XYZ file of C-alpha atoms in Angstrom:
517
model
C -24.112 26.371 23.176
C -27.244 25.138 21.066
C -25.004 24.239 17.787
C -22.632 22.017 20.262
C -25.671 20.404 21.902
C -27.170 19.448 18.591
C -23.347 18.095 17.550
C -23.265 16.250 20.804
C -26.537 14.679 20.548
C -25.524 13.557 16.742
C -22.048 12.123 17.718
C -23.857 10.254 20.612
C -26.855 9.047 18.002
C -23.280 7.973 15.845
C -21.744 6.225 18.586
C -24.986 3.479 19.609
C -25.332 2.844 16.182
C -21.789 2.079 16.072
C -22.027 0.460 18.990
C -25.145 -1.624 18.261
C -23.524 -3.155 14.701
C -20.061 -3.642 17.111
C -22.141 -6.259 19.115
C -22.518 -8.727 15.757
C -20.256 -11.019 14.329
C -16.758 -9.694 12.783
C -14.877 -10.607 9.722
C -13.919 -15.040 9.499
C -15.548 -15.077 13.232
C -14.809 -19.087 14.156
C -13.706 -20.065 10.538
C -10.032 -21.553 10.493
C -7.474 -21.931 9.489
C -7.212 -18.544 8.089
C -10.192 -16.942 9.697
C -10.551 -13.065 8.805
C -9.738 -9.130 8.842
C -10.350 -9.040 12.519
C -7.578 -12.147 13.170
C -5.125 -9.963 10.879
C -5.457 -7.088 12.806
C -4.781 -9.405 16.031
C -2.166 -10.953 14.400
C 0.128 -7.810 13.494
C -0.781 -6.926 17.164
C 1.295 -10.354 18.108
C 4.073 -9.897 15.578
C 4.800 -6.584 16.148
C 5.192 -7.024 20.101
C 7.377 -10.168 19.796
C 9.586 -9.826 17.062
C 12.166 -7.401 16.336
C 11.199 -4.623 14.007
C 14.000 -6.144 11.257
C 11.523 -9.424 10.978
C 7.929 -7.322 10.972
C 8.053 -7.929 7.056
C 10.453 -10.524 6.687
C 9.549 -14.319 5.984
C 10.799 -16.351 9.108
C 10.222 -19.198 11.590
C 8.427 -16.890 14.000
C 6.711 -14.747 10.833
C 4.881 -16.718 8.399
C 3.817 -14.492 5.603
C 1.279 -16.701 4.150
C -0.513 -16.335 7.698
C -2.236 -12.677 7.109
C 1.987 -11.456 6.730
C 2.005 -7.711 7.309
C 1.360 -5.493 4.154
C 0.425 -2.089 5.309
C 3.309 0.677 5.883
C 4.860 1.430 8.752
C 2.422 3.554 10.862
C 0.083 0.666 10.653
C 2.845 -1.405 12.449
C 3.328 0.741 14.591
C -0.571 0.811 15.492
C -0.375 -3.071 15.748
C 2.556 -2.505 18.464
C 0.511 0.241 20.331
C -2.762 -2.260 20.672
C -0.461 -5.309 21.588
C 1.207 -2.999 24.357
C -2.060 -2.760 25.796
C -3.574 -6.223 25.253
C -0.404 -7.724 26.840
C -1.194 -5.457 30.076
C -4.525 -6.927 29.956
C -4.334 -10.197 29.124
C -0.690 -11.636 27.729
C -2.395 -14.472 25.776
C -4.058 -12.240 23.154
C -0.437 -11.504 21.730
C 1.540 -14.529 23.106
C 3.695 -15.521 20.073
C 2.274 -18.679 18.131
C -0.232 -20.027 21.060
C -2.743 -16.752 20.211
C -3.295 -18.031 16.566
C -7.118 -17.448 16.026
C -7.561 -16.362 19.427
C -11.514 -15.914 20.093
C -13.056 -15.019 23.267
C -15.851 -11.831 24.874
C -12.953 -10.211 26.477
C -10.961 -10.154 23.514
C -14.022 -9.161 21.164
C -14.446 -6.126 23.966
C -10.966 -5.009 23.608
C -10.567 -5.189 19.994
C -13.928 -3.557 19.066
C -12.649 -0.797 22.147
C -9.590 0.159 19.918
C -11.887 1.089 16.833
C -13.926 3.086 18.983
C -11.073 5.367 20.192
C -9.635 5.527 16.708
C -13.002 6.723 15.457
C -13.317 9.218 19.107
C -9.823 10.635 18.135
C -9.383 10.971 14.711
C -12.356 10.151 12.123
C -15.259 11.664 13.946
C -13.717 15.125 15.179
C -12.615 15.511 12.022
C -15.965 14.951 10.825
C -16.901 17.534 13.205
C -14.756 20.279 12.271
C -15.115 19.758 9.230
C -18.869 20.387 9.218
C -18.416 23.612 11.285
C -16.250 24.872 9.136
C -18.580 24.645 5.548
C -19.733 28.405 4.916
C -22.827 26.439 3.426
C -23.955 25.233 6.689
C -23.273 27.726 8.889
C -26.499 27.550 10.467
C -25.707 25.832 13.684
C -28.782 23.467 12.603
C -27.459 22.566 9.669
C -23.919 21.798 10.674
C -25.127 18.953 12.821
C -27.869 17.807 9.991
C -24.716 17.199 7.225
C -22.550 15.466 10.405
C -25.327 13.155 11.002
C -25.415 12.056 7.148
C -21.540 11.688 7.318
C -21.892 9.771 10.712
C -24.251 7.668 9.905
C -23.433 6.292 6.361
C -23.770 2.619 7.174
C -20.799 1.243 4.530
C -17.967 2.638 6.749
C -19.980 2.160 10.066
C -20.469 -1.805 8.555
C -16.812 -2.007 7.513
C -15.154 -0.696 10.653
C -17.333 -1.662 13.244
C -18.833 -4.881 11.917
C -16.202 -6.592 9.268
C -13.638 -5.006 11.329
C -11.087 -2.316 10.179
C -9.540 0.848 11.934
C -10.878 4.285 10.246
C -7.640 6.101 10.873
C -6.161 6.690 7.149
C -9.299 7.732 6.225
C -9.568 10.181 9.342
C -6.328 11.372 8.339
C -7.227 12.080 4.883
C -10.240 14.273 6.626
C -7.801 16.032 8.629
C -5.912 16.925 5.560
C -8.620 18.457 3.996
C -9.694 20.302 6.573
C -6.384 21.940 6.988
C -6.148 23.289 3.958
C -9.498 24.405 3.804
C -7.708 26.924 6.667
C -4.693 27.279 4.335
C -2.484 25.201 6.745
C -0.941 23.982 3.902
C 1.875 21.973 5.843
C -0.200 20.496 8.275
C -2.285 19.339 5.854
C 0.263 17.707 3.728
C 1.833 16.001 6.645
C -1.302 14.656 7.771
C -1.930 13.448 3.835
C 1.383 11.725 4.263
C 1.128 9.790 7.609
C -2.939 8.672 5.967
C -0.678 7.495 3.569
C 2.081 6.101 5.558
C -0.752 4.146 7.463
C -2.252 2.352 4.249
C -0.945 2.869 0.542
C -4.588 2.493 -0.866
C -4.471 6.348 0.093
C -2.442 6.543 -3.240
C -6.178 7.043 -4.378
C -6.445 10.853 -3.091
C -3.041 11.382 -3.697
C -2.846 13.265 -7.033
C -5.976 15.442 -6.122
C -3.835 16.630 -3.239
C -0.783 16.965 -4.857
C -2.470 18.955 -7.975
C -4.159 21.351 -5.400
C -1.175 22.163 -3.578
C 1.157 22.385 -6.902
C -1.533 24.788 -8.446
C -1.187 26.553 -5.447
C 2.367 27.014 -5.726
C 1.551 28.104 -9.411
C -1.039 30.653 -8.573
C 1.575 32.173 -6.043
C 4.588 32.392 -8.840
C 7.329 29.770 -8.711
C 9.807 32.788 -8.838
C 8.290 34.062 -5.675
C 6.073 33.029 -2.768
C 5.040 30.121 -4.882
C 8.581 28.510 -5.023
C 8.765 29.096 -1.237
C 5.749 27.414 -0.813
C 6.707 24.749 -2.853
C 10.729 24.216 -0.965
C 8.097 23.905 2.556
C 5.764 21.612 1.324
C 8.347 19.434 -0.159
C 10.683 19.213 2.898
C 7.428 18.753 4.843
C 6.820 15.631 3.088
C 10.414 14.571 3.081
C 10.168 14.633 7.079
C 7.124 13.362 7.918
C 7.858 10.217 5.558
C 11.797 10.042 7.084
C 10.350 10.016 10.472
C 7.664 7.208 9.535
C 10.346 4.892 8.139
C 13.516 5.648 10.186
C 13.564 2.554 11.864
C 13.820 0.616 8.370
C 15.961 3.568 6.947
C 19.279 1.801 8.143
C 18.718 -1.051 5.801
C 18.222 -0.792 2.223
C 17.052 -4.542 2.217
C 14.600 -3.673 4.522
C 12.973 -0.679 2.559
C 13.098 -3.131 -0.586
C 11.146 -5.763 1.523
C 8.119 -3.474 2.949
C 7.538 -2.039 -0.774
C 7.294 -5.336 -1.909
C 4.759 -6.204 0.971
C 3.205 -3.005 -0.105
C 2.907 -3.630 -4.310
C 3.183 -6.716 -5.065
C 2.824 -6.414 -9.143
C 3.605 -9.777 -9.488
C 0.376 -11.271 -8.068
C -1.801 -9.830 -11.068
C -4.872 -7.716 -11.995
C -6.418 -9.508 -9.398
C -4.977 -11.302 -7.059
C -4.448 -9.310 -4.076
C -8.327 -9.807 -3.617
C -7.319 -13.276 -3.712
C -4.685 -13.195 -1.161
C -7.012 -11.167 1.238
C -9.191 -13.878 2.147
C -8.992 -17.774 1.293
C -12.279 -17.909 0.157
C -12.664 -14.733 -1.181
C -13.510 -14.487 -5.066
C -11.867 -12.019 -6.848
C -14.866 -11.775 -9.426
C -17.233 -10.044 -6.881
C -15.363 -6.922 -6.775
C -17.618 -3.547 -7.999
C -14.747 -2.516 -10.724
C -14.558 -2.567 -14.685
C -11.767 -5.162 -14.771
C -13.257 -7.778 -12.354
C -17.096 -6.947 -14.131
C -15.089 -7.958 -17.673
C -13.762 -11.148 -16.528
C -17.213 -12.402 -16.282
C -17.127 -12.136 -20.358
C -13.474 -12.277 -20.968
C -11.137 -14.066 -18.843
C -8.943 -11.320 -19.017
C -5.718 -13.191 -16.217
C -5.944 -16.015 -18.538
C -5.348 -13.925 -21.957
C -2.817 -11.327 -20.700
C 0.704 -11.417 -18.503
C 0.649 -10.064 -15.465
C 2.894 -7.374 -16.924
C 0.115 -6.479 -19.190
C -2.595 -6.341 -16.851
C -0.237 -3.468 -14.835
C 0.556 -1.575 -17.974
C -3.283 -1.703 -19.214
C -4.537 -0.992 -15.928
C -2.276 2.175 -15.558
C -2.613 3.270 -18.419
C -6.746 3.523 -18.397
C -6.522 4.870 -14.595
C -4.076 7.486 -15.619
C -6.616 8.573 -18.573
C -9.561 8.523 -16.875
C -8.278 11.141 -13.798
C -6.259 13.066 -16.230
C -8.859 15.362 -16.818
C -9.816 16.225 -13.459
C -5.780 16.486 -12.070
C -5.436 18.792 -14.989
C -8.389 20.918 -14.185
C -7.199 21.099 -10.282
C -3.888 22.370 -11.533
C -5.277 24.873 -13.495
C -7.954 26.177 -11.046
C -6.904 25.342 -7.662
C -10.074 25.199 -5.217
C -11.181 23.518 -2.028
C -14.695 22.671 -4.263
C -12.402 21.581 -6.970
C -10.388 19.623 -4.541
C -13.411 17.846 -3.350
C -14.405 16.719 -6.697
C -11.102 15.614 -7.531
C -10.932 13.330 -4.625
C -13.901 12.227 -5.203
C -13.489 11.947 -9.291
C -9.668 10.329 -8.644
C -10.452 7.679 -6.099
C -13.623 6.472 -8.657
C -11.090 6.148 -11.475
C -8.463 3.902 -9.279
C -11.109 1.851 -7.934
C -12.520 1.243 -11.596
C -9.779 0.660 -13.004
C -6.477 -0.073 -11.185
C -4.830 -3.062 -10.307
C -5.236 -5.153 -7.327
C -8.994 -3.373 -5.940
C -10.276 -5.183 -2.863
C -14.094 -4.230 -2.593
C -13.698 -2.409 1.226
C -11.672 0.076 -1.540
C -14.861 1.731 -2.153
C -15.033 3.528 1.235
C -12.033 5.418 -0.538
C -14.565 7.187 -2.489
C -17.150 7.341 -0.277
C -15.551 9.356 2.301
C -15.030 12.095 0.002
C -18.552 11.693 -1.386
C -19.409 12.660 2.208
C -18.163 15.952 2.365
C -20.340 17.146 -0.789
C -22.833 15.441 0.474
C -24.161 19.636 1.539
C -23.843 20.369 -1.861
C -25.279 17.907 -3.715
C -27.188 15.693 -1.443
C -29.380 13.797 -4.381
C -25.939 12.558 -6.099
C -23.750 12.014 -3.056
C -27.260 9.777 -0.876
C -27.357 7.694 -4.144
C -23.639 6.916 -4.917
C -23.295 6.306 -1.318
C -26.027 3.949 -1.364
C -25.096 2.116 -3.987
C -21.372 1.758 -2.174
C -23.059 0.191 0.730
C -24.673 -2.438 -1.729
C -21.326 -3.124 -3.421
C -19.956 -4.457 0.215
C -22.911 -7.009 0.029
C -20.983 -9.837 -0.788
C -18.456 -9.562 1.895
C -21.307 -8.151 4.571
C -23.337 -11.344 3.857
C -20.183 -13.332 4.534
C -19.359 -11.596 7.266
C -23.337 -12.365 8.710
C -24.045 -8.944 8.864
C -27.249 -9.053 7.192
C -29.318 -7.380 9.715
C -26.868 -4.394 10.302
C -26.943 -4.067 6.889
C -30.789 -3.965 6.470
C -31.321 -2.076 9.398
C -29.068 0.868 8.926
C -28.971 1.547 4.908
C -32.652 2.248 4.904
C -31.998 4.329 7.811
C -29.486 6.187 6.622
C -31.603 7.193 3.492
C -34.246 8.596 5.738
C -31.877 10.544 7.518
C -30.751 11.925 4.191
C -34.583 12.751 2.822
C -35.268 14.307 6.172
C -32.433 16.591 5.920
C -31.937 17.633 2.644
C -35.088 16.632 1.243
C -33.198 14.761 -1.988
C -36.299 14.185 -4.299
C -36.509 18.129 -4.520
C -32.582 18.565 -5.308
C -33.077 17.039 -8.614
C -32.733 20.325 -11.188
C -29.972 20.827 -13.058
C -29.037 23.691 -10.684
C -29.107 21.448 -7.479
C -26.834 18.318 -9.667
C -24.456 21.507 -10.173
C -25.175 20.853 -14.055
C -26.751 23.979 -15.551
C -23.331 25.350 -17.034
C -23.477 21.582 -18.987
C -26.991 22.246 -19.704
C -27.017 25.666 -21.079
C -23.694 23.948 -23.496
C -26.436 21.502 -24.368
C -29.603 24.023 -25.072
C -30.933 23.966 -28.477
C -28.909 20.240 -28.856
C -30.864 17.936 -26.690
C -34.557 17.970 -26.248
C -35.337 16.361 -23.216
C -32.732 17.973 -20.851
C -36.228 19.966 -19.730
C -37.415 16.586 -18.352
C -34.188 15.387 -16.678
C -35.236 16.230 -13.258
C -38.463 13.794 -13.833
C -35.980 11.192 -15.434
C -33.406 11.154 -12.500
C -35.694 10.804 -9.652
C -37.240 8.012 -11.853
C -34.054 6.279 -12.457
C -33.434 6.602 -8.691
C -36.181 4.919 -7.463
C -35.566 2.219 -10.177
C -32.136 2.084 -9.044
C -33.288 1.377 -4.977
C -35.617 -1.076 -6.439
C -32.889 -3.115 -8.364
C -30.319 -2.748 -5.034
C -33.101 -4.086 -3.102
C -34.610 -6.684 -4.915
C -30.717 -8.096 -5.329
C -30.098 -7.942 -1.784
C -33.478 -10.111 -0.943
C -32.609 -12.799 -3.442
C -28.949 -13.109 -2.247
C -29.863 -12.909 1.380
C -32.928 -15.201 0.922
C -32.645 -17.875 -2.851
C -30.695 -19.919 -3.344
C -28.827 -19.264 -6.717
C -29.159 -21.908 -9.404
C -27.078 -25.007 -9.252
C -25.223 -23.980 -12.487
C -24.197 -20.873 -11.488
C -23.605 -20.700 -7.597
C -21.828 -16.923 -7.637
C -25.054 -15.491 -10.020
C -26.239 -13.086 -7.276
C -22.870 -11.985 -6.070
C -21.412 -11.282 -9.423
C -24.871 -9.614 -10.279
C -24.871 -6.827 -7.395
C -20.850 -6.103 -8.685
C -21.595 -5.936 -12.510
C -24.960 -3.619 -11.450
C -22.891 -1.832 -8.964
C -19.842 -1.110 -11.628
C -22.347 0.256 -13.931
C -23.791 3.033 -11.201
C -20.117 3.474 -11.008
C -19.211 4.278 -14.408
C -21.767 6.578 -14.336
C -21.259 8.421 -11.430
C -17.483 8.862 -12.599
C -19.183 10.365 -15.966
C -20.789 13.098 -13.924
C -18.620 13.861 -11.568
C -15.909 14.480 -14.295
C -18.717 16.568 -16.272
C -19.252 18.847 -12.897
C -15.711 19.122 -12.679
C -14.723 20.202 -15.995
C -17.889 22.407 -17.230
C -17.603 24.064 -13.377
C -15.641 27.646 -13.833
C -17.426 29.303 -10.467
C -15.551 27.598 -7.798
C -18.142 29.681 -5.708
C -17.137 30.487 -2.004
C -13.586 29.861 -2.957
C -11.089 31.938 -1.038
C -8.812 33.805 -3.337
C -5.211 32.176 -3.875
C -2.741 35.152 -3.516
């Protein structure tokens, strides 16, 4: 009873903070024509209750694509009609066809933020849950909760979902897949991989981790034996749970051609689906290599579009080649983690079209190593809050922001006291080390070095986030602070993807792995 009273009080401590940053402004709050994420969201809700299913992705009179057009796959659709079914029972005029355009009011505001809340209640935070519970690490009934709380409260997604406005559910999903095969449900975890990616395709992130684990699997087992059987399940599991998510468009060839284009559209660039996200959004303030470059080298005015795709896939496909070939190898829940966490860096680095909210896609899986390396997983996710400054300052959530990131790293020093997890034990380094003894001196004095480039490193974030909340930036160059917290925050990127590849590929343990037989 005491390890589901200490849960309960740290999902209700979750909830009011949730709660409290819900009760600020949203994303393009009063700012037509195009206003923000929170209109889109109300404006699939309208679409997909008045139109026919045939025109959800189809220019028309009645569908205006340029107007926030629907670009998610089908399940998210299918959300939007679920919400509007509601809304209409409420109040018809949050979904009336046309007249609800920009709709603002309380009521509305109550409902809306109400549906986040219940996506998070049934599907991100029990995961979250479970998923805690079920980490041999923290078995203590004490410690379960402690991890949960870190997860809970790490303010980018609580800022995102709650305050810019987004549902958690792919995400959720994505926890939900994990945690089934950490049971060895290997079917319900793939079919809950494929509806997180049937909900939104930036889930194409985690998606070779997944597929590497379960194919090693399937390797471990013997493809001439209980391997290949494995292998027939899992792939008519996928084939049905993506069949059932797109039989309504499965009639229609046309129509299947038409929602993939909504869904990758190559043709807008290296850059420009930031662009198309948000009228005044500037795709130069996004945390990744290829947006950090352009501030040197204009790279959409020197190379096709074509280029950009083939240049972009081909450095994305290098960079997670290494850990996708390890998982194959070695097939591990730790290794599947890593991978995740490794994979999702590398696309949002260095793959094409990156909106800056794709960060979370790493972060989420940063969260559930957070037990095992706490010092690595607080900072990167730190520094991932920071990256959404930009688009949190835009969105006036300055005080959320300033109020629950410093928060959140107490709650992490508290619990897993960081500054003391800085050996090359606790950074899950000492294989790397002992490769590197008698080769580089002052490996003794990297514990002393990291906590010191740390501190430096919450120094920088900070000092950046008082100057653009606070100065105004020189006349000359009006987007100097924005582009500044991206270009720092790429950097910390690149070199978290360096170590996490390096405890990837020097880790042969996979300690408290279950056997694969």
């Amino acid at each position: 009873m005491e390890k589901w009273s200490l849960m309960t009080l740290t999902v209700l401590l979750a909830l009011t903070v949730r709660w409290a940053v819900s009760l600020g402004s949203y994303s393009g709050a009063g700012k037509p024509p195009m206003y923000g994420d929170y209109e889109a969201q109300r404006h699939w809700q309208e679409i997909t209750y008045n139109l026919p299913i045939r025109q959800w992705y189809f220019n028309t009179s009645d569908n205006n694509l340029l107007y926030w057009g629907l670009d998610y796959p089908p399940l998210t659709a299918y959300h939007s009609f679920v919400c509007a079914y509601i809304a209409k029972l409420i109040n018809p005029d949050w979904v009336a066809l046309h007249t609800s355009r920009g709709y603002e009011s309380q009521p509305h505001k109550l409902f809306m933020r109400t549906t986040v809340f219940v996506a998070d209640l049934l599907v991100y935070i029990p995961a979250v849950i479970l998923y805690c519970f079920s980490l041999k690490e923290t078995s203590a009934k004490k410690k379960a909760s402690t991890c949960a709380l870190c997860i809970l409260l790490y303010p980018g997604l609580i800022l995102i979902d709650h305050g810019h406005f987004q549902y958690p559910l792919s995400l959720g999903l994505a926890l939900w897949a994990v945690l089934c095969l950490s049971h060895d449900w290997d079917l319900l975890g793939s079919m809950a991989f494929c509806l997180a990616l049937n909900y939104k395709q930036m889930e194409l992130y985690h998606s070779l981790p997944f597929f590497c684990y379960l194919l090693g699997k399937c390797f471990k087992k013997g493809l001439k034996g209980k391997g290949l059987v494995l292998l027939a399940k899992l792939a008519g599991t996928v084939l049905v749970s993506f069949a059932a998510c797109w039989l309504p468009f499965g009639t229609d060839v046309e129509q299947i051609m038409q929602v993939l284009r909504r869904l990758f559209p190559i043709d807008r660039g290296l850059f420009e689906a930031c662009m198309f996200s948000s009228p005044t959004h500037c795709p130069d303030k996004v945390a990744n290599v290829w947006c950090s470059l352009s501030v040197l080298i204009k790279i959409k005015n020197v190379l096709s579009p074509r280029t950009q795709l083939k240049l972009s896939f081909a450095v994305t496909f290098l960079s997670l080649l290494p850990a996708c070939i390890k998982l194959t190898v070695q097939p591990s829940l730790r290794g599947l983690k890593f991978a995740l966490v490794s994979c999702a860096l590398s696309f949002f680095l260095f793959s094409f079209q990156v909106h800056e909210k794709s960060i979370l896609l790493v972060a989420v899986p940063v969260c559930l190593i957070i037990n095992e390396i706490p010092f690595m997983a607080t900072w990167f996710l730190l520094v991932s809050t920071f990256s959404l400054l930009p688009l949190l300052l835009k969105d006036e959530l300055l005080l959320p922001y300033a109020v629950t990131t410093p928060a959140f790293l107490a709650v992490c020093l508290a619990s897993f006291s960081i500054l003391e997890k800085t050996s090359a034990e606790d950074l899950q380094l000492r294989a790397f080390s002992l490769s590197l003894k008698g080769h580089v001196s002052w490996f003794k004095s990297f514990p002393r070095i990291v906590r010191s480039l740390f501190l430096l490193s919450l120094a920088l974030m900070a000092a950046l986030s008082v100057l653009s909340a606070a100065a105004p930036p020189p006349q000359r160059l009006p987007d100097l602070f924005p582009l500044a917290v991206a270009v720092v925050s790429c950097l910390h990127f690149l070199l978290f993807l360096l170590y996490f590849n390096v405890v990837i590929l020097w880790d042969s343990k996979n300690r408290g792995q279950k056997k694969i037989s």
